[in-house]
mmCIF file of C-alpha atoms and ligand atoms in Angstrom:
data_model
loop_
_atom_site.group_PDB
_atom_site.id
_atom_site.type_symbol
_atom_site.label_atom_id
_atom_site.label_comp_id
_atom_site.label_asym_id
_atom_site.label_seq_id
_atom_site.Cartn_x
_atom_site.Cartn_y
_atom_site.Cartn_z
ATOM 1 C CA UNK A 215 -18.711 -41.101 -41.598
ATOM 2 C CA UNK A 216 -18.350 -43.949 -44.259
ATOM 3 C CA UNK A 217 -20.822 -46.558 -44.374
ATOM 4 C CA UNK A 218 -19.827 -49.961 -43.283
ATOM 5 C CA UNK A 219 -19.068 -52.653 -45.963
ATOM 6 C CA UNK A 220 -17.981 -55.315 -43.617
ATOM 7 C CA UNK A 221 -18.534 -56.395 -40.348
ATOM 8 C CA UNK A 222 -15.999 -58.417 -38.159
ATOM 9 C CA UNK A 223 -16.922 -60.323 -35.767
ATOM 10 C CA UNK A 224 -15.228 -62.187 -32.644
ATOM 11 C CA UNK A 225 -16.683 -65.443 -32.063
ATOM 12 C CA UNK A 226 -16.296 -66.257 -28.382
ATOM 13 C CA UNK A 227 -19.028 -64.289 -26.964
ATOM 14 C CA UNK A 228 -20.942 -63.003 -29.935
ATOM 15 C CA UNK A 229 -21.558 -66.330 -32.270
ATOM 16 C CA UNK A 230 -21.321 -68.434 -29.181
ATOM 17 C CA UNK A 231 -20.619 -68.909 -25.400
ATOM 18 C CA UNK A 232 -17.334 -70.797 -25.500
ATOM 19 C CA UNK A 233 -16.415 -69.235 -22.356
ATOM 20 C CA UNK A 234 -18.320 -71.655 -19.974
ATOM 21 C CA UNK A 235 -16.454 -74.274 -21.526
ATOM 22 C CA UNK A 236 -12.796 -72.334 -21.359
ATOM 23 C CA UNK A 237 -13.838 -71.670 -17.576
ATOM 24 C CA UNK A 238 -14.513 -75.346 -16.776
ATOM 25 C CA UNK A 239 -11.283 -76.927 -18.984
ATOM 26 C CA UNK A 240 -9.317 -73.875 -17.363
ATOM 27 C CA UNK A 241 -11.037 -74.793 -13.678
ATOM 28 C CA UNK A 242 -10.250 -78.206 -13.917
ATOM 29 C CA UNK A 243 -7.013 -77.311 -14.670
ATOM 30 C CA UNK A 244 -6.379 -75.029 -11.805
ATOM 31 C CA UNK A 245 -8.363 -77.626 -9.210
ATOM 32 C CA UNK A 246 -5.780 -79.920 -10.286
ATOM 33 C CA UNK A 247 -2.765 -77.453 -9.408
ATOM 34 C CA UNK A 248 -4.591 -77.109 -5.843
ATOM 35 C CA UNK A 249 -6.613 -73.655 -6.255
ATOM 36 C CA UNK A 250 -9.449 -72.188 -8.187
ATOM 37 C CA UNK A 251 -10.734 -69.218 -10.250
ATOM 38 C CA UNK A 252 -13.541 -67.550 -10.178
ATOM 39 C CA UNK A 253 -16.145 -66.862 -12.415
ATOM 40 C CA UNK A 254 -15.587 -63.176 -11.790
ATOM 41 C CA UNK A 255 -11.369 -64.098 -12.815
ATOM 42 C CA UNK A 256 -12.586 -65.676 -15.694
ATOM 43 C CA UNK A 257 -14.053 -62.364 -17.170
ATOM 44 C CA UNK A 258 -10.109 -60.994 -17.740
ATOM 45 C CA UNK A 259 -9.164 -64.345 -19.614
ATOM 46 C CA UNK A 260 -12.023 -62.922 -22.154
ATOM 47 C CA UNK A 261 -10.122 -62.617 -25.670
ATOM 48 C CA UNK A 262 -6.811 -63.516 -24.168
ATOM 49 C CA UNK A 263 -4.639 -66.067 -25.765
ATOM 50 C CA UNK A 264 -3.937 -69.924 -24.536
ATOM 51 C CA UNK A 265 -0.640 -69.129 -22.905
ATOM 52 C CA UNK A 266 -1.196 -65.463 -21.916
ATOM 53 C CA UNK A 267 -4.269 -67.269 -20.090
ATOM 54 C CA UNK A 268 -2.150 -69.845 -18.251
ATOM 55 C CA UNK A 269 0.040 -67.279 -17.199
ATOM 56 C CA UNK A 270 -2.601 -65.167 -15.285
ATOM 57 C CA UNK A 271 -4.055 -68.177 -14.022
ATOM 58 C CA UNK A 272 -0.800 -69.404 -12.647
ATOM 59 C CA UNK A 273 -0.037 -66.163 -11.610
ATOM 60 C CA UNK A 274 -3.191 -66.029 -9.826
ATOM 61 C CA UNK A 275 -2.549 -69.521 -7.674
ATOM 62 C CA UNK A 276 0.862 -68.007 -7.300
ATOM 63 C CA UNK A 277 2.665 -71.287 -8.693
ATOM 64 C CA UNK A 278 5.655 -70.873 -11.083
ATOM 65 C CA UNK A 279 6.310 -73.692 -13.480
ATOM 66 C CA UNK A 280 9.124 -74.406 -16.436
ATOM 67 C CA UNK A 281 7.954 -73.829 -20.096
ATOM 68 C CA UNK A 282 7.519 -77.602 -20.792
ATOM 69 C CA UNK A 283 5.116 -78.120 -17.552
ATOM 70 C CA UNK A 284 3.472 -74.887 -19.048
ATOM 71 C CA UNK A 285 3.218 -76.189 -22.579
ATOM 72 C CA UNK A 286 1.856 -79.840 -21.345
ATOM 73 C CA UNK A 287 -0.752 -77.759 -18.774
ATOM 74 C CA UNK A 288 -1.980 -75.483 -21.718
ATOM 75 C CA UNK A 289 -2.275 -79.192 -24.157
ATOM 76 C CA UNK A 290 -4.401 -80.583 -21.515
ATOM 77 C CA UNK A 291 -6.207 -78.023 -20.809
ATOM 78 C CA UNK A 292 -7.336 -77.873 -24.472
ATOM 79 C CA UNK A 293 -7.830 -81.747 -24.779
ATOM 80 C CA UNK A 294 -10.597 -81.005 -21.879
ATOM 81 C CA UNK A 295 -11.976 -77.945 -23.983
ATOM 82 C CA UNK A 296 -11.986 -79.758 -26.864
ATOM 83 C CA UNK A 297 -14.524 -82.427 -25.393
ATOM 84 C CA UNK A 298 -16.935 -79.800 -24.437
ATOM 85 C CA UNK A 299 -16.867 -78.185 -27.410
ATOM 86 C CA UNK A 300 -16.977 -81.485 -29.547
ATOM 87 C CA UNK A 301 -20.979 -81.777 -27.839
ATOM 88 C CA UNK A 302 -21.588 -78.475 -29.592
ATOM 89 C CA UNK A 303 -24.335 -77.940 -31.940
ATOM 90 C CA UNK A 304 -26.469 -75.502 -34.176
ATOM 91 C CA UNK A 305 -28.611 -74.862 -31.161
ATOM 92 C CA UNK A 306 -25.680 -73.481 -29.211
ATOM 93 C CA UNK A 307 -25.613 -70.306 -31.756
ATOM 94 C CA UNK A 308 -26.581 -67.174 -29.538
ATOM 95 C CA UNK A 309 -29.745 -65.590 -29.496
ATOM 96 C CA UNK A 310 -30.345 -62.922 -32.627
ATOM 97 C CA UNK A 311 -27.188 -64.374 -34.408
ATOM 98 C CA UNK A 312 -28.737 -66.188 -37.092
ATOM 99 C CA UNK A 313 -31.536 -63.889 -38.202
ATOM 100 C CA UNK A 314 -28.776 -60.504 -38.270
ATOM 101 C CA UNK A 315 -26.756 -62.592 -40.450
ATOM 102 C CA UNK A 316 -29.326 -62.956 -42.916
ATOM 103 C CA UNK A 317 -29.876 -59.403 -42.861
ATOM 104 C CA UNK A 318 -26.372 -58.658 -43.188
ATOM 105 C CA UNK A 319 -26.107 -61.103 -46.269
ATOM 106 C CA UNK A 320 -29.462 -58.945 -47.757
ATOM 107 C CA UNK A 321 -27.234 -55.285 -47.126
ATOM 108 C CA UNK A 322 -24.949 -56.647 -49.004
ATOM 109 C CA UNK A 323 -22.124 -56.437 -46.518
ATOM 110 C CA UNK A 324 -18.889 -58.499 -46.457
ATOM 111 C CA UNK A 325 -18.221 -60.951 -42.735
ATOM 112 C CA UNK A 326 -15.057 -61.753 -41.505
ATOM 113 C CA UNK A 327 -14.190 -63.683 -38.278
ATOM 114 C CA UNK A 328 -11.150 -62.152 -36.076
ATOM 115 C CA UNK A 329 -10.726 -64.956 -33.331
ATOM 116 C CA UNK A 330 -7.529 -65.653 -31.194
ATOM 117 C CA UNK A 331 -8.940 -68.937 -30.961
ATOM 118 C CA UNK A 332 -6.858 -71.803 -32.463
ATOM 119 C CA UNK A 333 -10.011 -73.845 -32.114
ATOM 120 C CA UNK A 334 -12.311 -71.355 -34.092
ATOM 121 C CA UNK A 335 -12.730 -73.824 -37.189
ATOM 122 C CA UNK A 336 -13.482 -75.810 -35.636
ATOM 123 C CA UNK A 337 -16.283 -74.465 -33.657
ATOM 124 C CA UNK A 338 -17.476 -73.323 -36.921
ATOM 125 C CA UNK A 339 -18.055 -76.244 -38.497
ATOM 126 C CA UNK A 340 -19.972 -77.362 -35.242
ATOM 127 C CA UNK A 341 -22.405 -75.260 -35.338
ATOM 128 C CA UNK A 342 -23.055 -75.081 -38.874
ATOM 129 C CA UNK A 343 -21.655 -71.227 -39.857
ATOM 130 C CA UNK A 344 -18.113 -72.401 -41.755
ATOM 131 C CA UNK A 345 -19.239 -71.128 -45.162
ATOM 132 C CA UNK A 346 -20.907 -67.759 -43.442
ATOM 133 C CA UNK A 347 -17.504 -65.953 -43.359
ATOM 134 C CA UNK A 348 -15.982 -64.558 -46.210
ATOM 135 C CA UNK A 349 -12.803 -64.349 -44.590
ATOM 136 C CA UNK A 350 -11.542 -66.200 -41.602
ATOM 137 C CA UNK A 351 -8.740 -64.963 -38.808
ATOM 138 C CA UNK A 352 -8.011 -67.360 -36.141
ATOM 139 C CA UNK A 353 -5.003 -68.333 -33.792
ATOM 140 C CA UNK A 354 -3.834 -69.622 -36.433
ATOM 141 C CA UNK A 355 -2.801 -67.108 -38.813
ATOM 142 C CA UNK A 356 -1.720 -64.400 -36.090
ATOM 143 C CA UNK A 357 1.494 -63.611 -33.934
ATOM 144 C CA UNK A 358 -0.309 -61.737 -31.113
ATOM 145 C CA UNK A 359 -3.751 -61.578 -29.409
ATOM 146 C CA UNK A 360 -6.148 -59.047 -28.520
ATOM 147 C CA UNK A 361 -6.081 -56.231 -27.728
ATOM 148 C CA UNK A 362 -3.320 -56.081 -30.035
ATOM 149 C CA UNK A 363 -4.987 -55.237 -33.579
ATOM 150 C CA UNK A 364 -3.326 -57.954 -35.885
ATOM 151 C CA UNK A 365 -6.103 -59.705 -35.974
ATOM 152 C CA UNK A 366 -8.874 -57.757 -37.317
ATOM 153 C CA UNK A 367 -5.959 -55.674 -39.574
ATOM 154 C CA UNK A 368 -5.892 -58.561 -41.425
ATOM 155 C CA UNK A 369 -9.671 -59.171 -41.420
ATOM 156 C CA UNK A 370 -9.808 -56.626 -43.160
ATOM 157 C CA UNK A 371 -7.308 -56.865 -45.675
ATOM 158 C CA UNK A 372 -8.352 -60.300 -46.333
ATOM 159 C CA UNK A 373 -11.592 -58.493 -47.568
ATOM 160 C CA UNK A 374 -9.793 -56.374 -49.970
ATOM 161 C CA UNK A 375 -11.338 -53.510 -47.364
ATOM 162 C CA UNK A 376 -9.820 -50.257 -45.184
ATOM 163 C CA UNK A 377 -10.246 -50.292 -41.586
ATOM 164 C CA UNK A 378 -12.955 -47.510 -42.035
ATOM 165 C CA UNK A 379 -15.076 -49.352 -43.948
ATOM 166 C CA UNK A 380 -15.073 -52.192 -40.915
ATOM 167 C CA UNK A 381 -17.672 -52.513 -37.931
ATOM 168 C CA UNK A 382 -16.286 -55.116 -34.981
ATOM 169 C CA UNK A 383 -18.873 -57.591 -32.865
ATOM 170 C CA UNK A 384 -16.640 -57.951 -29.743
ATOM 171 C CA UNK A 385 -17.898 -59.104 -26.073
ATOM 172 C CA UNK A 386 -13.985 -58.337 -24.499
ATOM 173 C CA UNK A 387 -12.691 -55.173 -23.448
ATOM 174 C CA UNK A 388 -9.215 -56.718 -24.657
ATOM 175 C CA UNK A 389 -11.263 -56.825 -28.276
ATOM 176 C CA UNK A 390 -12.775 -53.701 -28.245
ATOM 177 C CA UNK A 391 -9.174 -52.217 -27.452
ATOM 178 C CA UNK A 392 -8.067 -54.479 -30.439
ATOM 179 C CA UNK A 393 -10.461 -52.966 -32.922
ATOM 180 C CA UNK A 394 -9.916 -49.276 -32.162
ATOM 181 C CA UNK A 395 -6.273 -49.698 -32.236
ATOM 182 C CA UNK A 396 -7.117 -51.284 -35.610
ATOM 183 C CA UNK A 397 -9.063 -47.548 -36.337
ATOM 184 C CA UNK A 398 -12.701 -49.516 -36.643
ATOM 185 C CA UNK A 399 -15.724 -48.920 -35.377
ATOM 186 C CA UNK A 400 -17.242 -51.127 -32.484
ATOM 187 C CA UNK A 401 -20.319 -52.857 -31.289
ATOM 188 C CA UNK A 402 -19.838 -54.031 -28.030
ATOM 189 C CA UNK A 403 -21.834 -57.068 -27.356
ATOM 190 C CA UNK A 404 -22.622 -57.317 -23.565
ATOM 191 C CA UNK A 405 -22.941 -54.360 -20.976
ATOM 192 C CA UNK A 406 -21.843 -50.245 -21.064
ATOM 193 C CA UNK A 407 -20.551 -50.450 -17.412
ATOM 194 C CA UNK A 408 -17.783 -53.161 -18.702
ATOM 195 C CA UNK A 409 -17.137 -51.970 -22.530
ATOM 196 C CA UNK A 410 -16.874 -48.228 -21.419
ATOM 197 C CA UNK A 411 -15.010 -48.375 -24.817
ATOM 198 C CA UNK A 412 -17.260 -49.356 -27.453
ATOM 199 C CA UNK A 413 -19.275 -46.970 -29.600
ATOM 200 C CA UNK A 414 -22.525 -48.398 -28.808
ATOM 201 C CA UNK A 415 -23.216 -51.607 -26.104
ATOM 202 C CA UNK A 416 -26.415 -54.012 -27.067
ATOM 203 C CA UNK A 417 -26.938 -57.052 -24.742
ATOM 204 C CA UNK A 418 -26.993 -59.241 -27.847
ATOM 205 C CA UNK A 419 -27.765 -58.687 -31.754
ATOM 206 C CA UNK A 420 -31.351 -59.602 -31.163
ATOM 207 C CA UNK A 421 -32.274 -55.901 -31.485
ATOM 208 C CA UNK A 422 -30.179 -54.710 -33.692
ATOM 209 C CA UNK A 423 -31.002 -53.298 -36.729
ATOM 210 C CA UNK A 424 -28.128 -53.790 -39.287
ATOM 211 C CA UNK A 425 -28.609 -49.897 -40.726
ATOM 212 C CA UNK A 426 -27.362 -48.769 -37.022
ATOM 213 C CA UNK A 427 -24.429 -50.611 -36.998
ATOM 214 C CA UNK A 428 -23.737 -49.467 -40.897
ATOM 215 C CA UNK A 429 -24.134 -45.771 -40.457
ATOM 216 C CA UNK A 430 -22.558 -46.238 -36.509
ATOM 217 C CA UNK A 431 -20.562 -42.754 -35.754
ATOM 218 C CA UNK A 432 -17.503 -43.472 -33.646
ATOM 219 C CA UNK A 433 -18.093 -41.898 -30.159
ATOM 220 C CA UNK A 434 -17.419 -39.199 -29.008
HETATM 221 P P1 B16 B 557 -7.916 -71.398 -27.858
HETATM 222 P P2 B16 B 557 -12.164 -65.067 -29.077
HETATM 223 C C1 B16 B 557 -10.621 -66.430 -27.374
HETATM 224 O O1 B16 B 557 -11.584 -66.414 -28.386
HETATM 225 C C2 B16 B 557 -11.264 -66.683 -26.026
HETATM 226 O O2 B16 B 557 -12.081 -65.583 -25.668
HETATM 227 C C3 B16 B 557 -10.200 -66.863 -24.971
HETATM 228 O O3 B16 B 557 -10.807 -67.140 -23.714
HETATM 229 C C4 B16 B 557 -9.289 -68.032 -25.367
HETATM 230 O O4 B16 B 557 -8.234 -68.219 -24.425
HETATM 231 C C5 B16 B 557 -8.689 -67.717 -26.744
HETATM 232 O O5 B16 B 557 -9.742 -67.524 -27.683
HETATM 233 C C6 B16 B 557 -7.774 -68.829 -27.243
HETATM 234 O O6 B16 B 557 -8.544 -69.960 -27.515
HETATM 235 O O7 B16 B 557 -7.336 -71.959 -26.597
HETATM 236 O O8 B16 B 557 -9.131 -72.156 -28.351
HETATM 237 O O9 B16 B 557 -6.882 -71.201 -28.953
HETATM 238 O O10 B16 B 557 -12.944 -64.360 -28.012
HETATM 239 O O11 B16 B 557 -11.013 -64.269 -29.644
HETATM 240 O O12 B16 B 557 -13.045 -65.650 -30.162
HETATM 241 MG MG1 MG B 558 -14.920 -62.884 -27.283
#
């Protein structure tokens, strides 16, 4: 198995917890429609796009709207995400992040971020990690979302790099999927049960050592 020169790394659920914040724009949202979604729900809108994420949330409250109301829903929605996450800070980075980036910078490794988020620069520069990626995929530069692979394809050939030189970070089954359709390796970030997928599961990168992930075998 080659060793890893780059890791990839989502950033909704591995660098941070943006997900509280998509759940509450995306509640608000539905509250004002006249239904909810569950926390539970909000688990399948992991790594999904902005309008694929309307549409299963409209779907769910069984109401059928016209593209503009869709398009005007999906703005607001994201002027009410955007206010959480302008509160962010450095102290919202998730636990073990920092320190495994330092170690990954010692290894010698390349980082990329693979994001659907149009917002991921954003976030970035919020919590002080905009200069820790040497290549950057977000909403921005793709066509499709997770799990279709565009996104970390072109991770890595921002990075000059194959697909089998690349380990992916991901928290989403939809990711996961993403990244072995890409033909990468995968750290799942979260809990076996859920990312049956992934070739090994760690709650967070606290205990990771970066060698593991390096030398990581794809499953069997
Ligand atoms: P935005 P990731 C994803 O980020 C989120 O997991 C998903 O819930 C969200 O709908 C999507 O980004 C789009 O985000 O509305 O900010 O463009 O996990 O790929 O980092
Ligand atoms: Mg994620």
């Amino acid at each position: 198995m080659n060793k890893a020169k780059a890791f990839l790394f989502d950033l909704d659920g591995v660098i941070v917890d943006t997900a509280v914040f998509h759940y509450q724009a995306w509640r608000r949202m539905a509250n004002s429609l006249g239904f909810d979604i569950s926390e539970h729900f909000n688990e399948s809108l992991k790594g999904v796009s902005r309008m694929d994420s309307l549409n299963l949330i409209l779907a769910q409250g069984g109401v059928t709207l016209s593209e503009e109301q869709k398009l005007a829903l999906a703005t607001q929605k994201n002027e009410w995400y955007l206010e959480l996450v302008s509160q962010m800070t450095p102290g919202d980075i998730l636990p073990g992040v920092t320190d495994f980036f330092v170690q990954v910078k010692a290894a010698g490794l390349k980082t990329a971020l693979g994001s659907v988020s149009k917002n991921a620069k954003l976030i970035l520069e919020r919590i002080g990690m905009l200069d820790d990626f040497d290549a950057i995929i977000d909403g921005t530069k793709i066509e499709r979302g997770k799990p279709d692979p565009e996104v970390f394809l072109k991770g890595a050939e921002e990075l000059g790099l194959q697909p089998a030189d690349c380990v992916v970070f991901e928290d989403a089954v939809a990711g996961i999927e993403a990244a072995r359709r890409a033909g990468m390796r995968t750290v799942g970030i979260g809990t076996p049960e859920i990312l049956t997928e992934a070739d090994l599961v760690v709650p967070d990168l606290r205990g990771l050592a970066v060698n593991e992930a390096i030398e990581l075998p794809f499953k069997v």
